[in-house]
Amino acid sequence: MEHKNIIKRRLQETITGRLFKGKVIIVLGARQVGKTTLVENILSELDAPVIELNGDEADVRELLADTTSARLQAIVGRNKIVFIDEAQRISNIGLTLKLFADKLNDIQVIATGSSSFELSAKINEPLTGRKYQYLLYAPSYLEMVDHHGLLTENRLIEHRLIYGYYPEIITHPGEEQELLQLLSDSFLYKDLLLLEDVTKPVLFEKLLKALALQLGSEVSFNELSRLIGANHQTVEKYITLLEKAFVIFRLPAFSRNVRNEIRKGKKFYFYDNGIRNAIINNFQLPSQRTDMGPLWENFLISERTAIPGQA
């Protein structure tokens, strides 16, 4: 991508201000939301030597798993920043990051992960008090206004309601449908259906489509269970996985009585409109749709959710 097409993320300034404070920086987010690009943009503006390590590479996983502080120092050498991409792929990554924080705290470590259910479980206990953790979402309306102006973005709003804001979708006009189908398949098959927790992939896909079709409606686990023919526990477990993979999020009912709030149904929203529409394979124009109300609702609530901040 040419430099002029790089979308500056609002989280960039926040993270830059937390560098070299003696803590590991963790950036979580769904696949393809721009985590690697964000970190590389931050690093490009620093005058410090960097070593980049990718957890997708087998030799990197072997190098960083079950290691020692002396070995880490040898790996890092004279570099002052260590960037570990796809950190969730590395065994015992939490302990490795703890060694950096405790024994090599003059070195700034930045780690990214695309699956919170994998990475968070590995780092939460070892890195207690030793990390700044952030969530990165797909680019927002405000970030796109920053990028190319209010008038241009407002002209594209209906397009965004259908195709969403993923960076690859934004930067490849005319290819949105094909790219969104590939992206939604990546969420399902690479991150979720391959997990041991997903023992019934057919039910899992039915649940995801049911949530997409009931967008903006109040639903309960019992109702979803009846709809897809699964027990309550399976539905609850699969929804939790979808939340931890940054596909959906829940909005509980509001009540001044906490007991009533617990009993009431919940609404489930997608972090990105385009992913939702890819799941039900509906890319019709706004004038031909019957779900523009729910799409606007999803868009507005997900925009509020995506305000930059700590996880």
Short mmCIF file of C-alpha atoms in Angstrom, two decimals:
data_model
loop_
_atom_site.label_atom_id
_atom_site.label_comp_id
_atom_site.label_asym_id
_atom_site.label_seq_id
_atom_site.Cartn_x
_atom_site.Cartn_y
_atom_site.Cartn_z
CA MET A 1 0.00 0.00 0.00
CA GLU A 2 1.32 3.42 -0.86
CA HIS A 3 2.05 5.73 2.05
CA LYS A 4 -0.74 8.14 1.08
CA ASN A 5 -3.26 5.29 1.50
CA ILE A 6 -2.21 4.38 5.03
CA ILE A 7 -5.03 5.14 7.44
CA LYS A 8 -3.64 6.67 10.63
CA ARG A 9 -5.27 5.06 13.63
CA ARG A 10 -6.19 7.09 16.69
CA LEU A 11 -4.73 4.40 18.93
CA GLN A 12 -1.27 5.13 17.49
CA GLU A 13 -0.73 8.26 19.57
CA THR A 14 -1.92 6.51 22.74
CA ILE A 15 0.49 3.61 22.31
CA THR A 16 3.40 5.87 21.36
CA GLY A 17 2.90 7.74 24.63
CA ARG A 18 3.23 4.48 26.60
CA LEU A 19 6.53 3.34 25.09
CA PHE A 20 9.53 2.73 27.37
CA LYS A 21 7.51 2.88 30.57
CA GLY A 22 8.80 -0.51 31.74
CA LYS A 23 5.74 -2.46 30.59
CA VAL A 24 4.93 -4.83 27.72
CA ILE A 25 2.42 -3.42 25.22
CA ILE A 26 -0.23 -5.86 23.99
CA VAL A 27 -2.42 -5.09 20.97
CA LEU A 28 -5.38 -7.43 20.49
CA GLY A 29 -7.85 -7.44 17.64
CA ALA A 30 -9.51 -9.51 14.95
CA ARG A 31 -7.65 -10.71 11.90
CA GLN A 32 -6.96 -8.09 9.25
CA VAL A 33 -7.99 -5.04 11.30
CA GLY A 34 -4.51 -3.54 10.86
CA LYS A 35 -2.58 -4.52 14.01
CA THR A 36 0.69 -5.17 12.18
CA THR A 37 0.34 -1.99 10.12
CA LEU A 38 -0.38 0.03 13.26
CA VAL A 39 2.73 -1.23 15.04
CA GLU A 40 4.93 -0.80 11.96
CA ASN A 41 3.71 2.79 11.59
CA ILE A 42 4.64 3.45 15.22
CA LEU A 43 8.07 1.87 14.77
CA SER A 44 8.76 3.81 11.55
CA GLU A 45 8.55 7.07 13.48
CA LEU A 46 11.04 6.00 16.17
CA ASP A 47 14.78 6.35 16.12
CA ALA A 48 15.51 3.03 17.79
CA PRO A 49 16.74 -0.35 16.49
CA VAL A 50 13.98 -2.96 16.21
CA ILE A 51 13.83 -6.74 15.90
CA GLU A 52 10.60 -8.17 14.45
CA LEU A 53 9.53 -11.73 15.21
CA ASN A 54 6.46 -13.49 13.78
CA GLY A 55 4.73 -16.23 15.73
CA ASP A 56 3.46 -17.78 12.51
CA GLU A 57 7.04 -18.92 11.76
CA ALA A 58 8.04 -22.27 13.28
CA ASP A 59 11.62 -21.26 14.10
CA VAL A 60 10.41 -18.15 15.93
CA ARG A 61 8.00 -20.25 17.99
CA GLU A 62 10.83 -22.59 18.91
CA LEU A 63 13.15 -19.69 19.71
CA LEU A 64 10.78 -17.93 22.12
CA ALA A 65 9.11 -20.90 23.81
CA ASP A 66 10.42 -22.05 27.21
CA THR A 67 13.36 -19.68 27.06
CA THR A 68 15.59 -17.85 29.57
CA SER A 69 16.47 -14.19 30.09
CA ALA A 70 20.04 -14.85 28.93
CA ARG A 71 18.80 -16.42 25.73
CA LEU A 72 16.38 -13.54 25.16
CA GLN A 73 19.21 -11.04 25.59
CA ALA A 74 21.21 -12.93 22.97
CA ILE A 75 18.25 -12.91 20.57
CA VAL A 76 17.62 -9.19 21.05
CA GLY A 77 21.24 -8.09 20.86
CA ARG A 78 21.54 -4.31 20.66
CA ASN A 79 17.94 -3.76 19.61
CA LYS A 80 15.83 -1.59 21.88
CA ILE A 81 12.39 -2.70 20.64
CA VAL A 82 11.05 -6.21 20.13
CA PHE A 83 7.92 -6.61 18.01
CA ILE A 84 6.27 -10.04 18.31
CA ASP A 85 3.44 -10.51 15.80
CA GLU A 86 0.81 -13.27 16.26
CA ALA A 87 2.17 -13.88 19.76
CA GLN A 88 -0.65 -16.28 20.65
CA ARG A 89 1.04 -18.94 18.48
CA ILE A 90 4.03 -19.17 20.85
CA SER A 91 3.98 -21.66 23.72
CA ASN A 92 4.33 -20.11 27.19
CA ILE A 93 4.43 -16.63 25.65
CA GLY A 94 3.19 -15.17 28.93
CA LEU A 95 6.29 -16.35 30.79
CA THR A 96 8.54 -15.15 27.96
CA LEU A 97 6.99 -11.67 28.10
CA LYS A 98 7.30 -11.71 31.91
CA LEU A 99 11.04 -12.32 31.56
CA PHE A 100 11.29 -9.31 29.28
CA ALA A 101 9.37 -7.16 31.77
CA ASP A 102 11.33 -8.33 34.83
CA LYS A 103 14.86 -8.94 33.53
CA LEU A 104 15.18 -6.84 30.35
CA ASN A 105 12.93 -3.92 31.17
CA ASP A 106 15.04 -1.42 29.25
CA ILE A 107 13.76 -3.16 26.11
CA GLN A 108 10.29 -2.24 24.86
CA VAL A 109 8.25 -5.28 23.82
CA ILE A 110 5.15 -4.90 21.64
CA ALA A 111 3.11 -8.06 21.02
CA THR A 112 0.01 -8.51 18.88
CA GLY A 113 -2.59 -11.26 18.88
CA SER A 114 -5.66 -11.98 16.80
CA SER A 115 -7.39 -14.33 19.23
CA SER A 116 -8.10 -13.06 22.70
CA PHE A 117 -9.13 -16.54 23.87
CA GLU A 118 -5.61 -17.76 23.04
CA LEU A 119 -3.40 -14.84 23.97
CA SER A 120 -5.24 -13.44 27.01
CA ALA A 121 -5.31 -16.83 28.70
CA LYS A 122 -1.54 -17.07 28.30
CA ILE A 123 -0.58 -13.59 29.50
CA ASN A 124 -3.11 -12.42 32.08
CA GLU A 125 -1.57 -14.05 35.15
CA PRO A 126 2.15 -13.79 34.22
CA LEU A 127 1.80 -10.15 33.14
CA THR A 128 -0.31 -8.83 36.01
CA GLY A 129 0.85 -5.25 36.51
CA ARG A 130 3.39 -5.58 33.73
CA LYS A 131 1.41 -4.69 30.62
CA TYR A 132 -0.61 -2.06 28.79
CA GLN A 133 -3.27 -3.85 26.78
CA TYR A 134 -5.30 -2.36 23.93
CA LEU A 135 -8.02 -3.48 21.53
CA LEU A 136 -7.77 -2.44 17.89
CA TYR A 137 -10.92 -2.51 15.79
CA ALA A 138 -11.44 -2.01 12.08
CA PRO A 139 -11.07 1.66 11.09
CA SER A 140 -13.90 3.83 12.34
CA TYR A 141 -15.99 6.54 10.73
CA LEU A 142 -13.98 9.20 12.60
CA GLU A 143 -10.65 7.74 11.47
CA MET A 144 -11.86 7.76 7.87
CA VAL A 145 -12.99 11.37 8.26
CA ASP A 146 -9.46 12.13 9.47
CA HIS A 147 -8.11 10.24 6.46
CA HIS A 148 -9.97 11.84 3.57
CA GLY A 149 -12.42 14.38 4.95
CA LEU A 150 -16.00 14.64 6.20
CA LEU A 151 -17.66 15.19 2.82
CA THR A 152 -16.06 12.15 1.18
CA GLU A 153 -16.82 9.83 4.10
CA ASN A 154 -20.43 10.98 4.36
CA ARG A 155 -20.89 10.20 0.67
CA LEU A 156 -19.69 6.66 1.39
CA ILE A 157 -21.85 5.97 4.46
CA GLU A 158 -24.39 3.72 2.70
CA HIS A 159 -21.52 1.81 1.12
CA ARG A 160 -19.98 1.31 4.58
CA LEU A 161 -23.30 0.05 5.96
CA ILE A 162 -23.14 -2.81 3.45
CA TYR A 163 -19.41 -3.53 3.20
CA GLY A 164 -17.99 -2.28 6.50
CA TYR A 165 -14.63 -0.81 7.38
CA TYR A 166 -11.97 -3.51 7.20
CA PRO A 167 -8.76 -2.00 5.72
CA GLU A 168 -8.60 -4.42 2.80
CA ILE A 169 -12.24 -3.69 1.96
CA ILE A 170 -11.72 0.08 2.11
CA THR A 171 -8.64 -0.02 -0.10
CA HIS A 172 -9.98 -2.43 -2.77
CA PRO A 173 -13.14 -0.89 -4.24
CA GLY A 174 -14.96 -3.25 -6.59
CA GLU A 175 -13.65 -6.37 -4.81
CA GLU A 176 -15.61 -6.04 -1.57
CA GLN A 177 -17.87 -9.08 -1.85
CA GLU A 178 -15.12 -11.56 -2.67
CA LEU A 179 -12.76 -10.18 -0.02
CA LEU A 180 -15.46 -10.16 2.67
CA GLN A 181 -16.34 -13.78 1.97
CA LEU A 182 -12.67 -14.71 2.33
CA LEU A 183 -12.41 -12.67 5.51
CA SER A 184 -15.50 -14.18 7.13
CA ASP A 185 -14.27 -17.66 6.22
CA SER A 186 -10.98 -16.81 7.93
CA PHE A 187 -12.82 -15.93 11.14
CA LEU A 188 -14.86 -19.13 11.01
CA TYR A 189 -12.42 -21.71 9.83
CA LYS A 190 -9.02 -20.44 10.86
CA ASP A 191 -9.84 -19.05 14.29
CA LEU A 192 -12.92 -20.88 15.47
CA LEU A 193 -13.92 -24.09 13.74
CA LEU A 194 -10.42 -25.49 14.16
CA LEU A 195 -10.60 -25.12 17.94
CA GLU A 196 -11.26 -28.21 19.99
CA ASP A 197 -14.09 -26.34 21.71
CA VAL A 198 -16.13 -26.31 18.48
CA THR A 199 -17.32 -29.92 18.34
CA LYS A 200 -20.40 -29.20 16.22
CA PRO A 201 -19.43 -26.88 13.34
CA VAL A 202 -22.84 -27.12 11.67
CA LEU A 203 -24.55 -25.81 14.81
CA PHE A 204 -21.88 -23.15 15.12
CA GLU A 205 -22.59 -21.81 11.63
CA LYS A 206 -26.35 -21.95 12.26
CA LEU A 207 -25.88 -19.91 15.41
CA LEU A 208 -23.81 -17.29 13.64
CA LYS A 209 -26.42 -16.91 10.89
CA ALA A 210 -29.20 -16.74 13.47
CA LEU A 211 -27.41 -13.90 15.24
CA ALA A 212 -26.86 -12.13 11.93
CA LEU A 213 -30.52 -12.44 10.95
CA GLN A 214 -31.73 -11.24 14.35
CA LEU A 215 -29.46 -8.22 14.34
CA GLY A 216 -30.84 -5.52 16.61
CA SER A 217 -33.46 -7.81 18.15
CA GLU A 218 -33.53 -8.88 21.77
CA VAL A 219 -32.66 -12.56 22.06
CA SER A 220 -32.04 -15.10 24.80
CA PHE A 221 -29.87 -18.20 24.94
CA ASN A 222 -32.98 -20.34 25.34
CA GLU A 223 -34.53 -18.84 22.23
CA LEU A 224 -31.34 -19.38 20.23
CA SER A 225 -31.14 -22.96 21.54
CA ARG A 226 -34.63 -23.74 20.23
CA LEU A 227 -33.95 -21.99 16.93
CA ILE A 228 -30.82 -23.97 16.00
CA GLY A 229 -31.57 -27.20 17.86
CA ALA A 230 -28.76 -27.06 20.41
CA ASN A 231 -28.62 -27.06 24.19
CA HIS A 232 -28.25 -23.88 26.21
CA GLN A 233 -24.66 -24.66 27.25
CA THR A 234 -23.48 -25.14 23.65
CA VAL A 235 -25.05 -21.87 22.56
CA GLU A 236 -23.49 -19.98 25.46
CA LYS A 237 -20.04 -21.50 24.82
CA TYR A 238 -20.10 -20.71 21.10
CA ILE A 239 -21.26 -17.15 21.68
CA THR A 240 -18.38 -16.67 24.12
CA LEU A 241 -15.95 -17.88 21.44
CA LEU A 242 -17.42 -15.45 18.90
CA GLU A 243 -17.01 -12.61 21.38
CA LYS A 244 -13.41 -13.52 22.13
CA ALA A 245 -12.62 -13.70 18.41
CA PHE A 246 -13.94 -10.13 18.02
CA VAL A 247 -16.77 -11.16 15.70
CA ILE A 248 -19.72 -10.13 17.92
CA PHE A 249 -20.37 -8.34 21.18
CA ARG A 250 -23.38 -8.27 23.48
CA LEU A 251 -25.36 -5.36 24.83
CA PRO A 252 -27.27 -6.37 27.97
CA ALA A 253 -30.68 -4.97 28.81
CA PHE A 254 -30.70 -1.93 31.08
CA SER A 255 -32.77 -1.96 34.23
CA ARG A 256 -32.51 -0.18 37.55
CA ASN A 257 -33.26 -3.58 39.08
CA VAL A 258 -30.19 -5.80 38.64
CA ARG A 259 -32.25 -8.99 38.95
CA ASN A 260 -34.52 -7.85 36.10
CA GLU A 261 -31.49 -6.93 34.02
CA ILE A 262 -30.11 -10.46 34.35
CA ARG A 263 -33.45 -12.05 33.42
CA LYS A 264 -34.03 -9.90 30.36
CA GLY A 265 -32.75 -10.83 26.92
CA LYS A 266 -29.67 -9.36 25.30
CA LYS A 267 -28.87 -7.83 21.96
CA PHE A 268 -25.92 -9.07 19.94
CA TYR A 269 -24.07 -6.88 17.47
CA PHE A 270 -21.26 -7.45 14.98
CA TYR A 271 -18.09 -5.42 15.22
CA ASP A 272 -18.32 -4.86 11.46
CA ASN A 273 -21.35 -4.57 9.18
CA GLY A 274 -19.51 -6.14 6.26
CA ILE A 275 -18.76 -9.34 8.17
CA ARG A 276 -22.41 -9.60 9.19
CA ASN A 277 -23.59 -9.21 5.60
CA ALA A 278 -21.02 -11.73 4.37
CA ILE A 279 -22.32 -14.33 6.85
CA ILE A 280 -25.84 -14.10 5.37
CA ASN A 281 -24.47 -13.43 1.86
CA ASN A 282 -26.55 -10.30 1.39
CA PHE A 283 -24.85 -7.38 -0.36
CA GLN A 284 -27.94 -5.82 -1.86
CA LEU A 285 -28.10 -2.04 -2.22
CA PRO A 286 -29.77 -0.08 0.61
CA SER A 287 -32.80 0.68 -1.57
CA GLN A 288 -33.41 -3.07 -2.02
CA ARG A 289 -33.02 -4.12 1.63
CA THR A 290 -35.48 -4.63 4.46
CA ASP A 291 -32.85 -4.53 7.21
CA MET A 292 -31.51 -0.98 6.93
CA GLY A 293 -32.78 -0.16 10.45
CA PRO A 294 -30.76 -2.96 12.09
CA LEU A 295 -27.73 -2.11 9.90
CA TRP A 296 -27.81 1.52 11.05
CA GLU A 297 -28.25 0.37 14.65
CA ASN A 298 -25.30 -2.01 14.39
CA PHE A 299 -23.17 0.66 12.72
CA LEU A 300 -23.84 3.31 15.37
CA ILE A 301 -23.34 1.00 18.35
CA SER A 302 -20.18 -0.59 16.95
CA GLU A 303 -18.78 2.91 16.32
CA ARG A 304 -19.28 3.75 19.99
CA THR A 305 -17.68 0.46 21.00
CA ALA A 306 -14.60 1.11 18.85
CA ILE A 307 -13.53 4.30 20.61
CA PRO A 308 -9.78 3.81 21.25
CA GLY A 309 -8.83 2.78 24.76
CA GLN A 310 -7.42 0.08 26.96
CA ALA A 311 -8.90 -3.42 26.93
#
